[in-house]
mmCIF file of N, CA and C in Angstrom:
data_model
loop_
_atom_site.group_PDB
_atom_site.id
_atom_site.type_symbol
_atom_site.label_atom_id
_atom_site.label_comp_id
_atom_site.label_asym_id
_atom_site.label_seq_id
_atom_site.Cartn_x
_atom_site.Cartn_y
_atom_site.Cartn_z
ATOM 1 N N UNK A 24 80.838 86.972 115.767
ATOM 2 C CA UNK A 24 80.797 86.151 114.586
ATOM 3 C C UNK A 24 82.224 85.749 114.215
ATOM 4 N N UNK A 25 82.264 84.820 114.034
ATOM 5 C CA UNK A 25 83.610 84.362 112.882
ATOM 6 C C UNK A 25 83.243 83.154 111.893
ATOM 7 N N UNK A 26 83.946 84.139 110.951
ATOM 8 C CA UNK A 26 83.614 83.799 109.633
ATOM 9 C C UNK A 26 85.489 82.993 109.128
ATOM 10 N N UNK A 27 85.908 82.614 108.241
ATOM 11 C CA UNK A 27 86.698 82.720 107.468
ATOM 12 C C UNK A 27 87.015 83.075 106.001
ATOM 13 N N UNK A 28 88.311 83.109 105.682
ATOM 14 C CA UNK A 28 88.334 83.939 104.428
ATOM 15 C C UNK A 28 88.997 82.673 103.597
ATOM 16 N N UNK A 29 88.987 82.774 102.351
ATOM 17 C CA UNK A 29 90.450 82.226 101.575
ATOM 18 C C UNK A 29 91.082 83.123 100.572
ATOM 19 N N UNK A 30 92.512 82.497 100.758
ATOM 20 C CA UNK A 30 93.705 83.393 99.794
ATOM 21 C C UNK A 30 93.444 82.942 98.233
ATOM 22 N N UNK A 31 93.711 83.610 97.893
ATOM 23 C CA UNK A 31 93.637 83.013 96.516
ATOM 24 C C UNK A 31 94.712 83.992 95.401
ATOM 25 N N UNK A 32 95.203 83.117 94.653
ATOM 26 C CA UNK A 32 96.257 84.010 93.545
ATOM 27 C C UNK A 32 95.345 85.011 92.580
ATOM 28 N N UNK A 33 96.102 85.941 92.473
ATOM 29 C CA UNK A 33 95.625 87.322 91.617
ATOM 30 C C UNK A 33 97.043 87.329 90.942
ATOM 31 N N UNK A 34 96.961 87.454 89.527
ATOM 32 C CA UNK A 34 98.144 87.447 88.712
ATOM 33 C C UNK A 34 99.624 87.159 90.060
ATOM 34 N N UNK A 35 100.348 88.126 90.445
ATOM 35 C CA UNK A 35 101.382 87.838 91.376
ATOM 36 C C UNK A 35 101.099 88.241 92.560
ATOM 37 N N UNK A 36 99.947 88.535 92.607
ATOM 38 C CA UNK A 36 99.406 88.801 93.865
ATOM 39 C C UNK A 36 98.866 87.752 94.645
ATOM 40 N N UNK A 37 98.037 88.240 95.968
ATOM 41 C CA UNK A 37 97.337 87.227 96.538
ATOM 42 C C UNK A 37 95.542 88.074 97.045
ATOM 43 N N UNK A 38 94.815 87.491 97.080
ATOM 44 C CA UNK A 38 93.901 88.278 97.028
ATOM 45 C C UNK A 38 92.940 87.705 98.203
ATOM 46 N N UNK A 39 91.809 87.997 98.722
ATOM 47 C CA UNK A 39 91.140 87.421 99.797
ATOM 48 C C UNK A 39 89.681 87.370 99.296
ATOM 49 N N UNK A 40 88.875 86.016 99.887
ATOM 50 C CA UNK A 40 87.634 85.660 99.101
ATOM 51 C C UNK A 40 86.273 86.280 99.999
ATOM 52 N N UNK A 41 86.422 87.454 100.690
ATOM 53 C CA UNK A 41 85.536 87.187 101.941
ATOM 54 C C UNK A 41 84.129 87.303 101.965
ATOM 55 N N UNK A 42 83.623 86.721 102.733
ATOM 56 C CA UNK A 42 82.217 86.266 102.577
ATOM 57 C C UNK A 42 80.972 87.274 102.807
ATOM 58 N N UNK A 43 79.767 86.810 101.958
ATOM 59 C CA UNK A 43 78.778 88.097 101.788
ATOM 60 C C UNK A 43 78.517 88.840 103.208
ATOM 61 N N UNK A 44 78.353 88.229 104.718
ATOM 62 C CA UNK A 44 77.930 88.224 105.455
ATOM 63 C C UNK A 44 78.706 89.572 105.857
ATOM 64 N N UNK A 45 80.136 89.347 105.804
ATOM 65 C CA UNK A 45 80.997 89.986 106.082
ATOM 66 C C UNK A 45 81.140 91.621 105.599
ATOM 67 N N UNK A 46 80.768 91.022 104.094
ATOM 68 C CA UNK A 46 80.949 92.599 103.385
ATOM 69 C C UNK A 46 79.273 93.358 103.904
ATOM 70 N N UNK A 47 78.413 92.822 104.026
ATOM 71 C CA UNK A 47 77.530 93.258 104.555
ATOM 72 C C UNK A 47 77.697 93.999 106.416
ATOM 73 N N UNK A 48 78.418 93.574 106.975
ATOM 74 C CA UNK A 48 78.904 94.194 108.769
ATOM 75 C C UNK A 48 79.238 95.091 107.950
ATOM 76 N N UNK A 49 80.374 95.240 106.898
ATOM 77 C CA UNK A 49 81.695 96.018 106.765
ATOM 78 C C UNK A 49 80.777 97.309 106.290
ATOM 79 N N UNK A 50 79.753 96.876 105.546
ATOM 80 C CA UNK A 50 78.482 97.854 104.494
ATOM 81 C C UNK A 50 79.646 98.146 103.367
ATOM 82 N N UNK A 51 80.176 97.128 102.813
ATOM 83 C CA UNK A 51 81.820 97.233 101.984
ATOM 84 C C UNK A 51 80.982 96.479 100.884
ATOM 85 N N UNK A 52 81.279 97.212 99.372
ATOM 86 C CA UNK A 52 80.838 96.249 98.122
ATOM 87 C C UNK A 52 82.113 96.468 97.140
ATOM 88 N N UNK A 53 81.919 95.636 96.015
ATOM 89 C CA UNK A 53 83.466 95.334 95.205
ATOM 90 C C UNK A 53 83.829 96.686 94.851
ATOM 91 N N UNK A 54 85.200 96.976 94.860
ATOM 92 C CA UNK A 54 85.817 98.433 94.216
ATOM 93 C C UNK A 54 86.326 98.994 95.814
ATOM 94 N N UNK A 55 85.484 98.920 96.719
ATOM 95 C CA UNK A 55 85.700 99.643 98.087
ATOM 96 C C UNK A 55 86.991 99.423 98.193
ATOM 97 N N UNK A 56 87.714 100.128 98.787
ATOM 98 C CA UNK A 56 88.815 99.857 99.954
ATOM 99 C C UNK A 56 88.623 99.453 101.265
ATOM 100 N N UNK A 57 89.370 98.619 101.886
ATOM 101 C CA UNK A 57 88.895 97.949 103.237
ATOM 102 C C UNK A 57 90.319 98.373 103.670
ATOM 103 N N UNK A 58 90.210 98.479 105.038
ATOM 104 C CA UNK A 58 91.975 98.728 105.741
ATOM 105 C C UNK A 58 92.095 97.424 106.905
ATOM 106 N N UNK A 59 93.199 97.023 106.910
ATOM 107 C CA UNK A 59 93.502 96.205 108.155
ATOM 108 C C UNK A 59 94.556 96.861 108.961
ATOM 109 N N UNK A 60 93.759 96.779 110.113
ATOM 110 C CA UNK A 60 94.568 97.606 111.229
ATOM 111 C C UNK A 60 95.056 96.475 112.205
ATOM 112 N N UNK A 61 96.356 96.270 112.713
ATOM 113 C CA UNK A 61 96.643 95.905 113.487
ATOM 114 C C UNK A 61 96.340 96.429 114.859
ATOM 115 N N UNK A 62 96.048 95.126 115.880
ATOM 116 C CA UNK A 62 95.818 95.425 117.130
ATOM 117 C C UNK A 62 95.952 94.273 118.006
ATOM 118 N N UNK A 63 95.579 94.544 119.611
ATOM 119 C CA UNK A 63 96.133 93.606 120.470
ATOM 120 C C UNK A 63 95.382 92.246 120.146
ATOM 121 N N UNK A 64 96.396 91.376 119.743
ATOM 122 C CA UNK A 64 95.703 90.009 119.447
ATOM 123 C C UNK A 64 94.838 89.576 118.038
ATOM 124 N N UNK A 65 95.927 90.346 116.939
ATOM 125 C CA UNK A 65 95.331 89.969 115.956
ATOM 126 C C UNK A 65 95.361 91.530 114.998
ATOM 127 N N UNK A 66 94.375 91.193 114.048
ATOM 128 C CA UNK A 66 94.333 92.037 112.592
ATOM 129 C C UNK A 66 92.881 92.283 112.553
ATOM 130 N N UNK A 67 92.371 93.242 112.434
ATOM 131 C CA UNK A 67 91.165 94.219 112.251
ATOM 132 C C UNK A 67 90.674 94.574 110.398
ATOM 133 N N UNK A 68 90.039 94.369 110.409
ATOM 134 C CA UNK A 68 89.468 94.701 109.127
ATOM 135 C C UNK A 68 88.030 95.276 108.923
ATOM 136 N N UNK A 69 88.562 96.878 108.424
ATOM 137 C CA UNK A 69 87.675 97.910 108.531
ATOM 138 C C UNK A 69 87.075 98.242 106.864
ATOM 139 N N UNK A 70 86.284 99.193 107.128
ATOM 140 C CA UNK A 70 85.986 100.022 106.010
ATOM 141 C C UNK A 70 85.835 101.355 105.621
ATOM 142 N N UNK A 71 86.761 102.347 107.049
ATOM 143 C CA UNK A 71 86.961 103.351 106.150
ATOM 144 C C UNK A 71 88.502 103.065 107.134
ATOM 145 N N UNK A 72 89.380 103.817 107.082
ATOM 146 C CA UNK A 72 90.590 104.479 107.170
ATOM 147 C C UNK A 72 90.344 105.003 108.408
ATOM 148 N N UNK A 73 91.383 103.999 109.610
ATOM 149 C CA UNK A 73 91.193 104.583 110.891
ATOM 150 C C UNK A 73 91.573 106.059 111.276
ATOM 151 N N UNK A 74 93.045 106.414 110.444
ATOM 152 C CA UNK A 74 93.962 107.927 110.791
ATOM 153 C C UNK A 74 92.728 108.745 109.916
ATOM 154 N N UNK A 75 91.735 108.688 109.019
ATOM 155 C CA UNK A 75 91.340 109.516 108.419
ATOM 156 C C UNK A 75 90.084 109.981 109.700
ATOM 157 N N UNK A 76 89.508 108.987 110.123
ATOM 158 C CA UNK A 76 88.234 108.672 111.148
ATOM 159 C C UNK A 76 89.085 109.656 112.831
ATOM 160 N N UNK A 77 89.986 109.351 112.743
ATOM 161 C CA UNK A 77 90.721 110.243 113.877
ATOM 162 C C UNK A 77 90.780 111.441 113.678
ATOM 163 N N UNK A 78 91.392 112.047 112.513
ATOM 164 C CA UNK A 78 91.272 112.953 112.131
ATOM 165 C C UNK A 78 90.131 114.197 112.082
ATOM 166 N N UNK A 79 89.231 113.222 111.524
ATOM 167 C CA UNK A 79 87.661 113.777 111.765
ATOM 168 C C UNK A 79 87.590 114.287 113.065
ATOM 169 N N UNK A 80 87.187 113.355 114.188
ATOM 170 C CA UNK A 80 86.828 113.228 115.424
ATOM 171 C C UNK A 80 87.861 114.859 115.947
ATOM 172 N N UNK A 81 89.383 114.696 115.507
ATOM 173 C CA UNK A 81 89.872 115.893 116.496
ATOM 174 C C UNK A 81 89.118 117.313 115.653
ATOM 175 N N UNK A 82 88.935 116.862 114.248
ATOM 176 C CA UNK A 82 88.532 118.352 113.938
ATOM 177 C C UNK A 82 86.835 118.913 114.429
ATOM 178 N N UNK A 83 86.536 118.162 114.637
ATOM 179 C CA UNK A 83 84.959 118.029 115.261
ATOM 180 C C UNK A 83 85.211 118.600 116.442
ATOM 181 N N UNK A 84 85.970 118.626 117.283
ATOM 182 C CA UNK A 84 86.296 118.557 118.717
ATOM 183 C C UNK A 84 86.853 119.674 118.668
ATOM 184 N N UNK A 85 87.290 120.302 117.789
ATOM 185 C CA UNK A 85 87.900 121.534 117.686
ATOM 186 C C UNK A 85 87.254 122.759 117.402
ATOM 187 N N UNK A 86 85.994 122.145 116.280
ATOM 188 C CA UNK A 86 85.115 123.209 115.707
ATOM 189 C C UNK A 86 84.120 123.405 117.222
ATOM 190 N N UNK A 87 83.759 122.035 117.597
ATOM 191 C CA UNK A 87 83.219 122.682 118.588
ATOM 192 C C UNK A 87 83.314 123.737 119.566
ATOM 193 N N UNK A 88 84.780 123.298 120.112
ATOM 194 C CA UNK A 88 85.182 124.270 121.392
ATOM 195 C C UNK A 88 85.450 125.545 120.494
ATOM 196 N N UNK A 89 85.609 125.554 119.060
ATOM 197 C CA UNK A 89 86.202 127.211 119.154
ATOM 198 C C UNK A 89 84.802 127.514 118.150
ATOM 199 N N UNK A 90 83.791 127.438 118.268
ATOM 200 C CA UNK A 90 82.934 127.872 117.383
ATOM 201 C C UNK A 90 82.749 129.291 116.856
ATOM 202 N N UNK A 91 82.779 130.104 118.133
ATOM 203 C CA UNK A 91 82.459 131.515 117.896
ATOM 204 C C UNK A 91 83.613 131.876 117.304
ATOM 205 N N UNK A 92 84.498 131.488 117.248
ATOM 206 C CA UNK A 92 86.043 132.077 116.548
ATOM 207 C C UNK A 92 85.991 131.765 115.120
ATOM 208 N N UNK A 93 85.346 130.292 114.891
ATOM 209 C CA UNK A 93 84.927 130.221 113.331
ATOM 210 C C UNK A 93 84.021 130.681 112.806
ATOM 211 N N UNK A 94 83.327 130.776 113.585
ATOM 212 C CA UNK A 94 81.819 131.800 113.207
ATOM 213 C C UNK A 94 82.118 133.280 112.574
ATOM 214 N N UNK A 95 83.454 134.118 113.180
ATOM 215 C CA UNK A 95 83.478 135.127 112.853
ATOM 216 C C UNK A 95 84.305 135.100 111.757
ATOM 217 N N UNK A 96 85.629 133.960 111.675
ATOM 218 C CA UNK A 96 86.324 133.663 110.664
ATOM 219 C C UNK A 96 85.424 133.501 109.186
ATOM 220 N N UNK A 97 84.720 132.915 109.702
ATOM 221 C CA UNK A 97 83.843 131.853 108.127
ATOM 222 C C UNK A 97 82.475 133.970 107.657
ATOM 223 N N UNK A 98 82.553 135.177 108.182
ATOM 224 C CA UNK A 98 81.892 136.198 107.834
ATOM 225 C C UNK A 98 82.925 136.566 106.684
#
């Protein structure tokens, strides 16, 4: 899909108009935070926080392999 956006002034700011379709992929409604991540060939625009989503993933990956060690930790 491509969609476009427009800029628009916010007191001294600049703000972006983007379209329902969009916030609907994103599952993003007003108040949310959205992140733009740079990448090859352009700008990404997400809806949660990629370093937080990484983060997850290694601790997942961690609980797994050491389970029985948390298992006895978490008695």
């Amino acid at each position: 899909m491509i969609k476009s956006a427009k800029l628009i002034k916010v007191g001294n700011s600049v703000g972006i108009v983007v379209p329902k379709e969009v916030l609907t992929l994103l599952r993003a409604q007003l108040g949310d935070a959205v992140w733009f991540v740079e990448q090859p060939g352009g700008v990404a625009l997400r809806a949660h926080d990629p370093a937080f989503m990484e983060a997850m993933t290694a601790a997942e990956e961690i609980m797994r392999e050491d389970r029985d060690i948390l298992a006895v930790l978490a008695k």
